[in-house]
Amino acid sequence: EKGGYDHFMLKEIYEQPRAIKDTYRGRLLADQGLVKMSGIEQNMEKFINANRIIIVACGTSWHAGLVAEYIFEDLARIPVEVEYASEFRYRNPVITDKDVLIAISQSGETADTLAAIKLAKEKGAFVFGVCNVVGSSIARETDAGAYTHAGPEIGVASTKAFTTQITVLTLMALRLAKAKGEFSETKYREYLTELETIPSKVEKSLESNALIEIIADVYKDSTNCLYLGRGYNFPVALEGALKLKEISYIHAEGYPAAEMKHGPIALIDEHMPVFVIATKKGHYEKVVSNIQEIKSRKGKIIAIVTEGDEQVRDLADHVIEVPETLESLTPLLTTIPLQLLSYHIAVMRGCNVDQPRNLAKSVTVE
Ligand code: M6R
């Protein structure tokens, strides 16, 4: 049932090109220049007239929500707030019937996320679900929604659920951007065409597996790791750190790269591996200066870079390449090497990758 892979997690990492394709199939019609999502079409007015979108989720799904914040604000120009469901539900939040709440959950059974939905509904907000499990409690409780088509995710560490959540949320943002007239026809088509190339670019990113195994062997005995990224790749840094923590039991922290100088830089010495997402688009030059700061303090730099990058290669101890794409789509690629890295480190440390200690696949209690 693991399809020849040693663990479900590895199988699910490798399923991502297919899972992403299944998620946009029938929704992304690049040749016609269209995005079709019935849950959006039927509720277009609610989205377009929303004061803001509030996203609630937990764990990895919360990280997908953070990526969505960048996408929705950047492309569709709708204000977004991202909340931990557990905090949101207990802090008497200000919610009105002009708010749209998006709940993101792989399992559709997370207790805190479900409670946040009920609260928002009581206050009159329109609630939209992004779930993987068909017919799950959250899918039933929401007013409308869009499923991710990742297929069953068995490994406790979420992988393909994360990239398919980002895929759905990107499609939503694109559809809303179009409806709001934020995009020229040419720019819109460029996005759709590029999104269609993502599965093959994920495939390409998976080809670094052998190199990543070598890097994993170098850092497997670390006790602490830092993950840094900016912009769209800040949430990817958080997700990379979570993935390492939960399956290898190595302490890891994710930070926006610019926050380093406000504290974490004090931790950097020759024993500290720093995983930096430094892809070409966006804030590349700024990330390069962050890398220089780490290097001058003798930190070990493992950088995720765009194919053909030379500047970071000269500075870093290791580089892992991903194909070039639009900035807003980079999280779908930069996540892949970080998943593989935590997987190999956990395996080398003899950890139970698919069922890490103290964790459950669905967190049905608060
Ligand atoms: O099923 P959900 O997406 O609601 O689950 C949320 C979190 O419990 C989940 O993402 C958790 O953080 C994963 N183990 C992370 O890999």
XYZ file of C-alpha atoms and ligand atoms in Angstrom, residues 58-61 104-110 113 156-158 165 239 242-243 246 359-361 363, ligand 1:
40
model
C -4.036 24.955 12.670
C -0.513 23.650 12.034
C 0.471 23.106 8.425
C -2.949 24.275 7.227
C -8.492 25.256 5.922
C -8.227 21.664 7.141
C -6.839 18.497 5.598
C -8.851 16.156 7.825
C -11.870 18.393 8.162
C -12.104 17.212 11.768
C -9.834 19.595 13.706
C -11.130 24.908 13.439
C 1.039 12.404 10.178
C 3.368 15.003 8.662
C 1.305 16.897 6.141
C -4.287 23.658 -0.277
C 6.511 24.932 7.449
C 7.540 22.390 11.668
C 8.256 19.427 9.406
C 7.540 16.928 14.273
C 1.011 13.257 17.504
C -2.272 12.231 15.889
C -3.343 12.659 12.278
C -6.705 16.510 16.323
O -6.398 18.262 9.417
P -5.897 19.665 9.615
O -5.327 20.254 8.394
O -6.954 20.563 10.227
O -4.743 19.528 10.669
C -4.087 20.642 11.205
C -2.818 20.246 11.915
O -3.097 19.388 12.986
C -1.827 19.571 10.973
O -1.556 20.364 9.847
C -0.508 19.264 11.698
O 0.149 20.438 12.022
C 0.359 18.334 10.832
N 0.824 17.197 11.586
C 1.572 19.023 10.304
O 2.372 18.179 9.543
